[in-house]
PDB file of C-alpha atoms (C1' of nucleotides) in Angstrom:
ATOM      1  CA  MET A  20      21.244 -19.068  33.208  1.00  0.00           C
ATOM      2  CA  ARG A  21      21.301 -15.937  31.079  1.00  0.00           C
ATOM      3  CA  ILE A  22      18.951 -12.991  31.167  1.00  0.00           C
ATOM      4  CA  GLY A  23      16.645 -14.187  28.412  1.00  0.00           C
ATOM      5  CA  GLU A  24      15.950 -17.497  30.115  1.00  0.00           C
ATOM      6  CA  LEU A  25      15.401 -15.844  33.459  1.00  0.00           C
ATOM      7  CA  ALA A  26      12.959 -13.418  31.876  1.00  0.00           C
ATOM      8  CA  GLU A  27      11.049 -16.232  30.243  1.00  0.00           C
ATOM      9  CA  ARG A  28      10.947 -18.334  33.382  1.00  0.00           C
ATOM     10  CA  THR A  29       9.610 -15.461  35.459  1.00  0.00           C
ATOM     11  CA  GLY A  30       7.180 -14.142  32.900  1.00  0.00           C
ATOM     12  CA  THR A  31       8.868 -10.825  32.443  1.00  0.00           C
ATOM     13  CA  THR A  32      11.256  -9.166  29.997  1.00  0.00           C
ATOM     14  CA  THR A  33      14.973  -8.605  29.808  1.00  0.00           C
ATOM     15  CA  ARG A  34      14.329  -4.886  29.929  1.00  0.00           C
ATOM     16  CA  THR A  35      12.519  -5.301  33.214  1.00  0.00           C
ATOM     17  CA  LEU A  36      15.335  -7.380  34.695  1.00  0.00           C
ATOM     18  CA  ARG A  37      17.936  -4.815  33.718  1.00  0.00           C
ATOM     19  CA  TYR A  38      15.700  -2.142  35.207  1.00  0.00           C
ATOM     20  CA  TYR A  39      15.454  -4.045  38.495  1.00  0.00           C
ATOM     21  CA  GLU A  40      19.217  -4.357  38.499  1.00  0.00           C
ATOM     22  CA  SER A  41      19.570  -0.614  37.967  1.00  0.00           C
ATOM     23  CA  ARG A  42      17.316  -0.150  40.998  1.00  0.00           C
ATOM     24  CA  GLY A  43      19.502  -2.462  43.029  1.00  0.00           C
ATOM     25  CA  LEU A  44      16.843  -5.144  43.426  1.00  0.00           C
ATOM     26  CA  LEU A  45      18.647  -7.714  41.356  1.00  0.00           C
ATOM     27  CA  SER A  46      22.325  -8.472  40.949  1.00  0.00           C
ATOM     28  CA  ALA A  47      24.133 -10.740  38.549  1.00  0.00           C
ATOM     29  CA  ARG A  48      27.455 -12.371  38.147  1.00  0.00           C
ATOM     30  CA  ARG A  49      29.093 -11.893  34.778  1.00  0.00           C
ATOM     31  CA  THR A  50      30.465 -14.567  32.522  1.00  0.00           C
ATOM     32  CA  GLY A  51      33.700 -14.088  30.588  1.00  0.00           C
ATOM     33  CA  ASN A  52      31.995 -12.399  27.683  1.00  0.00           C
ATOM     34  CA  GLY A  53      30.175  -9.907  29.889  1.00  0.00           C
ATOM     35  CA  TYR A  54      26.821 -11.683  29.872  1.00  0.00           C
ATOM     36  CA  ARG A  55      24.782 -11.643  33.074  1.00  0.00           C
ATOM     37  CA  ALA A  56      24.520 -15.025  34.825  1.00  0.00           C
ATOM     38  CA  TYR A  57      21.706 -15.969  37.202  1.00  0.00           C
ATOM     39  CA  GLY A  58      20.842 -18.862  39.469  1.00  0.00           C
ATOM     40  CA  GLU A  59      17.758 -20.411  41.022  1.00  0.00           C
ATOM     41  CA  ASP A  60      17.866 -17.913  43.869  1.00  0.00           C
ATOM     42  CA  ASP A  61      17.194 -15.177  41.382  1.00  0.00           C
ATOM     43  CA  VAL A  62      14.139 -17.017  40.117  1.00  0.00           C
ATOM     44  CA  ARG A  63      12.698 -17.144  43.630  1.00  0.00           C
ATOM     45  CA  LEU A  64      13.608 -13.538  44.191  1.00  0.00           C
ATOM     46  CA  LEU A  65      11.848 -12.472  41.030  1.00  0.00           C
ATOM     47  CA  ARG A  66       8.761 -14.506  41.757  1.00  0.00           C
ATOM     48  CA  GLN A  67       8.584 -12.655  45.063  1.00  0.00           C
ATOM     49  CA  ILE A  68       8.883  -9.292  43.338  1.00  0.00           C
ATOM     50  CA  ARG A  69       6.297 -10.146  40.696  1.00  0.00           C
ATOM     51  CA  LEU A  70       3.829 -11.398  43.284  1.00  0.00           C
ATOM     52  CA  LEU A  71       4.030  -8.133  45.155  1.00  0.00           C
ATOM     53  CA  GLN A  72       3.885  -6.147  41.943  1.00  0.00           C
ATOM     54  CA  ASP A  73       0.695  -7.974  41.055  1.00  0.00           C
ATOM     55  CA  PHE A  74      -0.692  -6.876  44.398  1.00  0.00           C
ATOM     56  CA  GLY A  75       0.067  -3.313  43.407  1.00  0.00           C
ATOM     57  CA  PHE A  76       3.176  -2.831  45.518  1.00  0.00           C
ATOM     58  CA  GLU A  77       5.637  -0.276  44.262  1.00  0.00           C
ATOM     59  CA  LEU A  78       9.090  -1.586  43.443  1.00  0.00           C
ATOM     60  CA  GLU A  79      10.610   0.170  46.432  1.00  0.00           C
ATOM     61  CA  GLU A  80       8.161  -1.624  48.686  1.00  0.00           C
ATOM     62  CA  THR A  81       9.459  -4.974  47.509  1.00  0.00           C
ATOM     63  CA  ARG A  82      12.974  -4.122  48.648  1.00  0.00           C
ATOM     64  CA  PRO A  83      12.628  -5.462  52.210  1.00  0.00           C
ATOM     65  CA  PHE A  84      11.349  -8.757  50.827  1.00  0.00           C
ATOM     66  CA  VAL A  85      14.256  -8.952  48.430  1.00  0.00           C
ATOM     67  CA  GLU A  86      16.788  -8.197  51.125  1.00  0.00           C
ATOM     68  CA  CYS A  87      15.155 -10.748  53.375  1.00  0.00           C
ATOM     69  CA  LEU A  88      15.512 -13.424  50.749  1.00  0.00           C
ATOM     70  CA  ARG A  89      19.074 -12.412  50.011  1.00  0.00           C
ATOM     71  CA  ALA A  90      19.867 -12.650  53.709  1.00  0.00           C
ATOM     72  CA  GLY A  91      19.127 -16.336  53.371  1.00  0.00           C
ATOM     73  CA  HIS A  92      15.701 -16.465  54.938  1.00  0.00           C
ATOM     74  CA  PRO A  93      13.291 -19.066  53.588  1.00  0.00           C
ATOM     75  CA  ALA A  94      10.654 -16.530  52.502  1.00  0.00           C
ATOM     76  CA  GLY A  95      10.694 -12.868  51.572  1.00  0.00           C
ATOM     77  CA  ASP A  96       8.292 -12.118  54.377  1.00  0.00           C
ATOM     78  CA  SER A  97      10.313 -13.860  57.092  1.00  0.00           C
ATOM     79  CA  CYS A  98      11.625 -10.496  58.240  1.00  0.00           C
ATOM     80  CA  PRO A  99       9.910  -7.867  60.397  1.00  0.00           C
ATOM     81  CA  ALA A 100      10.526  -5.155  57.812  1.00  0.00           C
ATOM     82  CA  SER A 101       8.498  -7.129  55.293  1.00  0.00           C
ATOM     83  CA  LEU A 102       5.655  -7.574  57.749  1.00  0.00           C
ATOM     84  CA  GLU A 103       5.665  -3.832  58.311  1.00  0.00           C
ATOM     85  CA  VAL A 104       5.282  -3.304  54.581  1.00  0.00           C
ATOM     86  CA  TYR A 105       2.343  -5.712  54.579  1.00  0.00           C
ATOM     87  CA  ARG A 106       0.688  -3.774  57.385  1.00  0.00           C
ATOM     88  CA  ALA A 107       1.326  -0.415  55.773  1.00  0.00           C
ATOM     89  CA  LYS A 108      -0.094  -1.704  52.517  1.00  0.00           C
ATOM     90  CA  LEU A 109      -3.193  -2.988  54.253  1.00  0.00           C
ATOM     91  CA  ALA A 110      -3.762   0.416  55.803  1.00  0.00           C
ATOM     92  CA  GLU A 111      -3.173   2.065  52.454  1.00  0.00           C
ATOM     93  CA  LEU A 112      -5.597  -0.300  50.756  1.00  0.00           C
ATOM     94  CA  ASP A 113      -8.245   0.332  53.378  1.00  0.00           C
ATOM     95  CA  GLU A 114      -7.862   4.060  52.987  1.00  0.00           C
ATOM     96  CA  CYS A 115      -7.985   3.811  49.237  1.00  0.00           C
ATOM     97  CA  ILE A 116     -11.053   1.576  49.260  1.00  0.00           C
ATOM     98  CA  ALA A 117     -12.848   3.873  51.662  1.00  0.00           C
ATOM     99  CA  GLY A 118     -12.019   6.877  49.495  1.00  0.00           C
ATOM    100  CA  LEU A 119     -13.290   5.161  46.383  1.00  0.00           C
ATOM    101  CA  GLN A 120     -16.468   4.101  48.112  1.00  0.00           C
ATOM    102  CA  ALA A 121     -17.086   7.674  49.201  1.00  0.00           C
ATOM    103  CA  VAL A 122     -16.562   8.880  45.651  1.00  0.00           C
ATOM    104  CA  ARG A 123     -18.798   6.119  44.381  1.00  0.00           C
ATOM    105  CA  GLU A 124     -21.596   7.334  46.601  1.00  0.00           C
ATOM    106  CA  GLN A 125     -21.179  10.911  45.507  1.00  0.00           C
ATOM    107  CA  VAL A 126     -21.107  10.048  41.833  1.00  0.00           C
ATOM    108  CA  GLY A 127     -24.111   7.810  42.314  1.00  0.00           C
ATOM    109  CA  ALA A 128     -25.957  10.678  43.955  1.00  0.00           C
ATOM    110  CA  GLN A 129     -25.037  13.010  41.111  1.00  0.00           C
ATOM    111  CA  LEU A 130     -26.304  10.502  38.589  1.00  0.00           C
ATOM    112  CA  ALA A 131     -29.561   9.971  40.444  1.00  0.00           C
ATOM    113  CA  ARG A 132     -30.159  13.699  40.705  1.00  0.00           C
ATOM    114  CA  ALA A 133     -29.283  14.335  37.077  1.00  0.00           C
ATOM    115  CA  GLU A 134     -31.564  11.523  35.941  1.00  0.00           C
ATOM    116  CA  LEU A 135     -34.405  12.988  37.963  1.00  0.00           C
ATOM    117  CA  GLU A 136     -33.846  16.456  36.562  1.00  0.00           C
ATOM    118  CA  SER A 137     -33.571  15.029  33.104  1.00  0.00           C
ATOM    119  CA  ALA A 138     -36.856  13.147  33.502  1.00  0.00           C
ATOM    120  CA  ALA A 139     -38.534  16.297  34.817  1.00  0.00           C
ATOM    121  CA  GLY A 140     -37.015  18.648  32.288  1.00  0.00           C
ATOM    122  CA  GLU A 141     -37.182  16.795  29.009  1.00  0.00           C
ATOM    123  CA  PRO A 142     -40.956  16.531  28.713  1.00  0.00           C
ATOM    124  CA  ARG A 143     -41.186  20.317  28.640  1.00  0.00           C
ATOM    125  CA  CYS A 144     -39.214  20.302  25.414  1.00  0.00           C
ATOM    126  CA  GLU A 145     -41.434  17.724  23.724  1.00  0.00           C
ATOM    127  CA  LEU A 146     -45.076  17.400  22.845  1.00  0.00           C
ATOM    128  CA  THR A 147     -46.408  16.058  26.104  1.00  0.00           C
ATOM    129  CA  PRO A 148     -50.047  16.225  27.214  1.00  0.00           C
ATOM    130  CA  ASP A 149     -50.710  19.518  28.907  1.00  0.00           C
ATOM    131  CA  PRO A 150     -51.950  19.058  32.515  1.00  0.00           C
ATOM    132  CA  ASN A 151     -54.900  21.360  31.750  1.00  0.00           C
TER     133      ASN A 151
ATOM    134  CA  MET B  30     -11.696  38.954  34.082  1.00  0.00           C
ATOM    135  CA  ARG B  31      -8.119  37.969  33.370  1.00  0.00           C
ATOM    136  CA  ILE B  32      -6.470  34.604  33.855  1.00  0.00           C
ATOM    137  CA  GLY B  33      -5.039  35.334  37.303  1.00  0.00           C
ATOM    138  CA  GLU B  34      -8.393  36.266  38.761  1.00  0.00           C
ATOM    139  CA  LEU B  35     -10.110  33.272  37.201  1.00  0.00           C
ATOM    140  CA  ALA B  36      -7.445  30.981  38.639  1.00  0.00           C
ATOM    141  CA  GLU B  37      -7.860  32.471  42.084  1.00  0.00           C
ATOM    142  CA  ARG B  38     -11.652  32.304  41.983  1.00  0.00           C
ATOM    143  CA  THR B  39     -11.637  28.653  40.962  1.00  0.00           C
ATOM    144  CA  GLY B  40      -8.853  27.553  43.242  1.00  0.00           C
ATOM    145  CA  THR B  41      -6.457  26.593  40.501  1.00  0.00           C
ATOM    146  CA  THR B  42      -3.442  28.069  38.725  1.00  0.00           C
ATOM    147  CA  THR B  43      -2.869  29.984  35.536  1.00  0.00           C
ATOM    148  CA  ARG B  44      -0.779  27.096  34.285  1.00  0.00           C
ATOM    149  CA  THR B  45      -3.717  24.762  34.720  1.00  0.00           C
ATOM    150  CA  LEU B  46      -6.065  27.107  32.879  1.00  0.00           C
ATOM    151  CA  ARG B  47      -3.693  27.408  29.952  1.00  0.00           C
ATOM    152  CA  TYR B  48      -3.354  23.643  29.980  1.00  0.00           C
ATOM    153  CA  TYR B  49      -7.115  23.211  29.841  1.00  0.00           C
ATOM    154  CA  GLU B  50      -7.221  25.632  26.932  1.00  0.00           C
ATOM    155  CA  SER B  51      -4.529  23.632  25.137  1.00  0.00           C
ATOM    156  CA  ARG B  52      -6.744  20.569  25.610  1.00  0.00           C
ATOM    157  CA  GLY B  53      -9.722  22.433  24.176  1.00  0.00           C
ATOM    158  CA  LEU B  54     -11.718  22.428  27.403  1.00  0.00           C
ATOM    159  CA  LEU B  55     -11.533  26.148  27.918  1.00  0.00           C
ATOM    160  CA  SER B  56     -11.562  29.010  25.444  1.00  0.00           C
ATOM    161  CA  ALA B  57     -10.951  32.688  25.915  1.00  0.00           C
ATOM    162  CA  ARG B  58     -11.512  35.940  24.121  1.00  0.00           C
ATOM    163  CA  ARG B  59      -8.496  38.150  23.838  1.00  0.00           C
ATOM    164  CA  THR B  60      -8.226  41.779  24.799  1.00  0.00           C
ATOM    165  CA  GLY B  61      -6.322  44.292  22.654  1.00  0.00           C
ATOM    166  CA  ASN B  62      -3.023  43.532  24.343  1.00  0.00           C
ATOM    167  CA  GLY B  63      -3.350  39.773  23.858  1.00  0.00           C
ATOM    168  CA  TYR B  64      -4.500  38.994  27.395  1.00  0.00           C
ATOM    169  CA  ARG B  65      -7.088  36.252  27.847  1.00  0.00           C
ATOM    170  CA  ALA B  66     -10.512  37.488  28.974  1.00  0.00           C
ATOM    171  CA  TYR B  67     -13.048  35.319  30.794  1.00  0.00           C
ATOM    172  CA  GLY B  68     -16.648  35.658  31.998  1.00  0.00           C
ATOM    173  CA  GLU B  69     -18.862  34.101  34.634  1.00  0.00           C
ATOM    174  CA  ASP B  70     -19.673  31.201  32.351  1.00  0.00           C
ATOM    175  CA  ASP B  71     -16.058  30.169  32.545  1.00  0.00           C
ATOM    176  CA  VAL B  72     -16.198  30.152  36.325  1.00  0.00           C
ATOM    177  CA  ARG B  73     -19.125  27.734  36.254  1.00  0.00           C
ATOM    178  CA  LEU B  74     -17.408  25.638  33.636  1.00  0.00           C
ATOM    179  CA  LEU B  75     -14.282  25.392  35.728  1.00  0.00           C
ATOM    180  CA  ARG B  76     -16.160  24.544  38.889  1.00  0.00           C
ATOM    181  CA  GLN B  77     -17.715  21.683  36.958  1.00  0.00           C
ATOM    182  CA  ILE B  78     -14.324  20.463  35.787  1.00  0.00           C
ATOM    183  CA  ARG B  79     -12.772  20.729  39.227  1.00  0.00           C
ATOM    184  CA  LEU B  80     -15.653  18.859  40.843  1.00  0.00           C
ATOM    185  CA  LEU B  81     -15.201  15.956  38.459  1.00  0.00           C
ATOM    186  CA  GLN B  82     -11.436  16.089  38.853  1.00  0.00           C
ATOM    187  CA  ASP B  83     -11.912  15.803  42.605  1.00  0.00           C
ATOM    188  CA  PHE B  84     -13.966  12.687  41.947  1.00  0.00           C
ATOM    189  CA  GLY B  85     -11.010  11.274  40.056  1.00  0.00           C
ATOM    190  CA  PHE B  86     -12.360  11.807  36.551  1.00  0.00           C
ATOM    191  CA  GLU B  87      -9.757  12.162  33.876  1.00  0.00           C
ATOM    192  CA  LEU B  88      -9.725  15.444  32.035  1.00  0.00           C
ATOM    193  CA  GLU B  89     -11.074  13.844  28.881  1.00  0.00           C
ATOM    194  CA  GLU B  90     -14.046  12.510  30.831  1.00  0.00           C
ATOM    195  CA  THR B  91     -15.077  16.019  31.766  1.00  0.00           C
ATOM    196  CA  ARG B  92     -15.394  17.026  28.133  1.00  0.00           C
ATOM    197  CA  PRO B  93     -19.046  16.010  27.700  1.00  0.00           C
ATOM    198  CA  PHE B  94     -19.952  18.070  30.773  1.00  0.00           C
ATOM    199  CA  VAL B  95     -18.060  21.040  29.415  1.00  0.00           C
ATOM    200  CA  GLU B  96     -19.710  20.783  26.025  1.00  0.00           C
ATOM    201  CA  CYS B  97     -23.088  20.416  27.682  1.00  0.00           C
ATOM    202  CA  LEU B  98     -22.581  23.624  29.617  1.00  0.00           C
ATOM    203  CA  ARG B  99     -21.292  25.428  26.555  1.00  0.00           C
ATOM    204  CA  ALA B 100     -24.389  24.316  24.654  1.00  0.00           C
ATOM    205  CA  GLY B 101     -26.343  26.454  27.095  1.00  0.00           C
ATOM    206  CA  HIS B 102     -27.756  23.753  29.330  1.00  0.00           C
ATOM    207  CA  PRO B 103     -28.271  24.664  32.984  1.00  0.00           C
ATOM    208  CA  ALA B 104     -25.967  21.953  34.317  1.00  0.00           C
ATOM    209  CA  GLY B 105     -23.032  20.018  32.942  1.00  0.00           C
ATOM    210  CA  ASP B 106     -24.901  16.776  33.477  1.00  0.00           C
ATOM    211  CA  SER B 107     -28.049  17.825  31.651  1.00  0.00           C
ATOM    212  CA  CYS B 108     -26.949  15.891  28.597  1.00  0.00           C
ATOM    213  CA  PRO B 109     -27.144  12.132  27.948  1.00  0.00           C
ATOM    214  CA  ALA B 110     -23.438  11.940  27.154  1.00  0.00           C
ATOM    215  CA  SER B 111     -22.642  13.206  30.645  1.00  0.00           C
ATOM    216  CA  LEU B 112     -24.949  10.648  32.227  1.00  0.00           C
ATOM    217  CA  GLU B 113     -23.160   7.951  30.266  1.00  0.00           C
ATOM    218  CA  VAL B 114     -19.864   9.131  31.708  1.00  0.00           C
ATOM    219  CA  TYR B 115     -21.378   8.945  35.191  1.00  0.00           C
ATOM    220  CA  ARG B 116     -22.517   5.383  34.587  1.00  0.00           C
ATOM    221  CA  ALA B 117     -19.205   4.321  33.091  1.00  0.00           C
ATOM    222  CA  LYS B 118     -17.389   5.845  36.045  1.00  0.00           C
ATOM    223  CA  LEU B 119     -19.629   4.030  38.506  1.00  0.00           C
ATOM    224  CA  ALA B 120     -18.858   0.733  36.783  1.00  0.00           C
ATOM    225  CA  GLU B 121     -15.172   1.574  36.784  1.00  0.00           C
ATOM    226  CA  LEU B 122     -15.281   2.462  40.465  1.00  0.00           C
ATOM    227  CA  ASP B 123     -17.076  -0.759  41.322  1.00  0.00           C
ATOM    228  CA  GLU B 124     -14.532  -2.778  39.417  1.00  0.00           C
ATOM    229  CA  CYS B 125     -11.664  -0.933  41.029  1.00  0.00           C
ATOM    230  CA  ILE B 126     -13.095  -1.310  44.525  1.00  0.00           C
ATOM    231  CA  ALA B 127     -13.702  -5.016  43.999  1.00  0.00           C
ATOM    232  CA  GLY B 128     -10.156  -5.473  42.741  1.00  0.00           C
ATOM    233  CA  LEU B 129      -8.700  -3.640  45.705  1.00  0.00           C
ATOM    234  CA  GLN B 130     -10.791  -5.652  48.118  1.00  0.00           C
ATOM    235  CA  ALA B 131      -9.562  -8.864  46.543  1.00  0.00           C
ATOM    236  CA  VAL B 132      -5.972  -7.681  46.876  1.00  0.00           C
ATOM    237  CA  ARG B 133      -6.645  -6.608  50.432  1.00  0.00           C
ATOM    238  CA  GLU B 134      -7.786 -10.101  51.290  1.00  0.00           C
ATOM    239  CA  GLN B 135      -4.752 -11.699  49.683  1.00  0.00           C
ATOM    240  CA  VAL B 136      -2.318  -9.358  51.388  1.00  0.00           C
ATOM    241  CA  GLY B 137      -4.126  -9.920  54.664  1.00  0.00           C
ATOM    242  CA  ALA B 138      -3.781 -13.653  54.208  1.00  0.00           C
ATOM    243  CA  GLN B 139      -0.075 -13.309  53.436  1.00  0.00           C
ATOM    244  CA  LEU B 140       0.429 -11.247  56.553  1.00  0.00           C
ATOM    245  CA  ALA B 141      -1.457 -13.704  58.729  1.00  0.00           C
ATOM    246  CA  ARG B 142       0.540 -16.617  57.368  1.00  0.00           C
ATOM    247  CA  ALA B 143       3.845 -14.804  57.710  1.00  0.00           C
ATOM    248  CA  GLU B 144       3.034 -13.814  61.283  1.00  0.00           C
ATOM    249  CA  LEU B 145       2.230 -17.396  62.122  1.00  0.00           C
ATOM    250  CA  GLU B 146       5.419 -18.680  60.572  1.00  0.00           C
ATOM    251  CA  SER B 147       7.355 -15.953  62.280  1.00  0.00           C
ATOM    252  CA  ALA B 148       5.848 -16.873  65.648  1.00  0.00           C
ATOM    253  CA  ALA B 149       6.633 -20.533  65.030  1.00  0.00           C
ATOM    254  CA  GLY B 150      10.077 -19.997  63.604  1.00  0.00           C
ATOM    255  CA  GLU B 151      11.624 -17.371  65.787  1.00  0.00           C
ATOM    256  CA  PRO B 152      11.677 -19.353  69.035  1.00  0.00           C
ATOM    257  CA  ARG B 153      13.952 -21.896  67.358  1.00  0.00           C
ATOM    258  CA  CYS B 154      16.561 -19.188  66.976  1.00  0.00           C
ATOM    259  CA  GLU B 155      16.412 -18.134  70.591  1.00  0.00           C
ATOM    260  CA  LEU B 156      16.955 -19.789  73.919  1.00  0.00           C
ATOM    261  CA  THR B 157      13.620 -21.429  74.382  1.00  0.00           C
ATOM    262  CA  PRO B 158      12.909 -24.316  76.728  1.00  0.00           C
ATOM    263  CA  ASP B 159      13.711 -27.576  75.016  1.00  0.00           C
ATOM    264  CA  PRO B 160      10.657 -29.916  74.882  1.00  0.00           C
ATOM    265  CA  ASN B 161      12.800 -32.740  76.317  1.00  0.00           C
TER     266      ASN B 161
ATOM    267  C1'  DG C  98      31.819 -17.406   6.560  1.00  0.00           C
ATOM    268  C1'  DT C  99      27.685 -15.914   7.455  1.00  0.00           C
ATOM    269  C1'  DA C 100      22.942 -15.710   9.092  1.00  0.00           C
ATOM    270  C1'  DG C 101      20.487 -15.315  13.075  1.00  0.00           C
ATOM    271  C1'  DA C 102      19.672 -15.402  17.849  1.00  0.00           C
ATOM    272  C1'  DC C 103      21.375 -13.914  21.763  1.00  0.00           C
ATOM    273  C1'  DC C 104      23.816 -10.357  24.644  1.00  0.00           C
ATOM    274  C1'  DT C 105      25.791  -5.387  25.930  1.00  0.00           C
ATOM    275  C1'  DT C 106      25.191  -0.112  27.095  1.00  0.00           C
ATOM    276  C1'  DG C 107      22.951   4.209  26.310  1.00  0.00           C
ATOM    277  C1'  DA C 108      19.362   7.064  25.373  1.00  0.00           C
ATOM    278  C1'  DC C 109      14.847   8.649  24.241  1.00  0.00           C
ATOM    279  C1'  DG C 110       9.533   7.757  24.503  1.00  0.00           C
ATOM    280  C1'  DC C 111       5.285   6.965  26.930  1.00  0.00           C
ATOM    281  C1'  DT C 112       1.084   8.443  30.160  1.00  0.00           C
ATOM    282  C1'  DG C 113      -1.489  12.769  32.946  1.00  0.00           C
ATOM    283  C1'  DA C 114      -1.801  16.885  34.721  1.00  0.00           C
ATOM    284  C1'  DC C 115       0.335  19.992  35.413  1.00  0.00           C
ATOM    285  C1'  DG C 116       5.172  22.751  37.830  1.00  0.00           C
ATOM    286  C1'  DT C 117       8.821  25.574  36.725  1.00  0.00           C
ATOM    287  C1'  DC C 118      11.815  28.372  34.194  1.00  0.00           C
ATOM    288  C1'  DA C 119      13.205  31.527  30.355  1.00  0.00           C
ATOM    289  C1'  DA C 120      12.693  35.529  27.931  1.00  0.00           C
ATOM    290  C1'  DC C 121       9.846  38.703  26.784  1.00  0.00           C
ATOM    291  C1'  DG C 122       5.574  42.362  26.505  1.00  0.00           C
ATOM    292  C1'  DC C 123       2.188  45.452  28.965  1.00  0.00           C
ATOM    293  C1'  DC C 124       0.706  48.574  32.386  1.00  0.00           C
ATOM    294  C1'  DA C 125       0.152  51.122  36.921  1.00  0.00           C
ATOM    295  C1'  DG C 126       2.147  53.912  40.452  1.00  0.00           C
ATOM    296  C1'  DC C 127       5.876  56.697  42.268  1.00  0.00           C
TER     297       DC C 127
ATOM    298  C1'  DG D 196      11.841  56.219  33.885  1.00  0.00           C
ATOM    299  C1'  DC D 197      11.737  52.534  36.507  1.00  0.00           C
ATOM    300  C1'  DT D 198      10.194  48.968  39.601  1.00  0.00           C
ATOM    301  C1'  DG D 199       6.869  45.470  40.330  1.00  0.00           C
ATOM    302  C1'  DG D 200       3.205  42.807  39.088  1.00  0.00           C
ATOM    303  C1'  DC D 201       0.510  41.135  35.788  1.00  0.00           C
ATOM    304  C1'  DG D 202       0.346  38.759  31.103  1.00  0.00           C
ATOM    305  C1'  DT D 203       2.345  35.984  26.807  1.00  0.00           C
ATOM    306  C1'  DT D 204       4.563  31.634  24.403  1.00  0.00           C
ATOM    307  C1'  DG D 205       7.677  27.739  24.466  1.00  0.00           C
ATOM    308  C1'  DA D 206      10.007  24.153  26.301  1.00  0.00           C
ATOM    309  C1'  DC D 207      11.745  21.083  29.593  1.00  0.00           C
ATOM    310  C1'  DG D 208      10.942  18.475  34.286  1.00  0.00           C
ATOM    311  C1'  DT D 209       8.167  15.413  37.256  1.00  0.00           C
ATOM    312  C1'  DC D 210       6.491  10.557  38.868  1.00  0.00           C
ATOM    313  C1'  DA D 211       6.899   4.743  37.654  1.00  0.00           C
ATOM    314  C1'  DG D 212       7.938   1.169  35.218  1.00  0.00           C
ATOM    315  C1'  DC D 213       9.236  -0.085  31.862  1.00  0.00           C
ATOM    316  C1'  DG D 214       9.036  -0.133  25.823  1.00  0.00           C
ATOM    317  C1'  DT D 215      11.687   0.658  21.987  1.00  0.00           C
ATOM    318  C1'  DC D 216      15.281   1.820  19.347  1.00  0.00           C
ATOM    319  C1'  DA D 217      20.516   2.258  18.019  1.00  0.00           C
ATOM    320  C1'  DA D 218      24.863   0.429  17.360  1.00  0.00           C
ATOM    321  C1'  DG D 219      27.480  -2.774  18.384  1.00  0.00           C
ATOM    322  C1'  DG D 220      29.737  -7.522  20.474  1.00  0.00           C
ATOM    323  C1'  DT D 221      29.254 -12.853  20.951  1.00  0.00           C
ATOM    324  C1'  DC D 222      28.164 -17.374  19.999  1.00  0.00           C
ATOM    325  C1'  DT D 223      26.110 -21.265  17.420  1.00  0.00           C
ATOM    326  C1'  DA D 224      24.667 -23.795  13.448  1.00  0.00           C
ATOM    327  C1'  DC D 225      24.796 -24.563   8.818  1.00  0.00           C
TER     328       DC D 225
END
DNA sequence: GTAGACCTTGACGCTGACGTCAACGCCAGC
DNA sequence: GCTGGCGTTGACGTCAGCGTCAAGGTCTAC
């Protein structure tokens, strides 16, 4: 199949496919007129890439999965290198989540404090009953 | 004080300060020779910006805090607009954390499955005792 | 034979928050 | 007067993952 069909079947764009090729993640035979030609393997390969991309993996991180598939393994994560990427990503996610939760607490504390100060400060600027 | 001293006192760089000025977050008087001149107010203003930046706020999101301080309020979050930014950021953080946790679970599941398949598949490629 | 849908390469644009460099002016100390 | 350290503006570079054009070639259907 040609690049347009592959793009459509994998829910991406021709630009993206050419970009992947420029990054060495995808390769294509060429027909007589210079058009790129793809097969079903490429569909599987792209579905693997897109799945990982949806998880937030960087393109470079998908490379072991791609190479694993190209080596003829049944799944992109049949190789130890892919499992390592999984584990590294889990650690990264945990770190990221923990960082965000810490920030969330700090921002929440700032908001609570500011709301308190606002509630205490505003009445002085308005016509509120004098405690006397 | 001049730009170098302000940068040093706020733990940033002159480039950053000029960038903030280009974004309208910072303003400076000019001395006779064209040098920027800053006061203590600018130090406070920058500390406010840097605090929010450390929390992961975008520069634009610090603008209400900056304007609040410039309006003469004691704190950058003394104004309702700033509190709104806090609340929006909390919602954004919650959404982001939830998304990351969902991804974490999916990646974890992929890893578990791949490890199982790997444990089941590998022995077939090696010299394992035949069940017969 | 020509319109239109596909394909090719190459190159610039985008986002954010600056880093880095160029080419120059100002000012203090020796 | 000259070296060194500050300051100035302007412009391009960085990171990722493409989007979007430009200028053309190819193939199909009418």
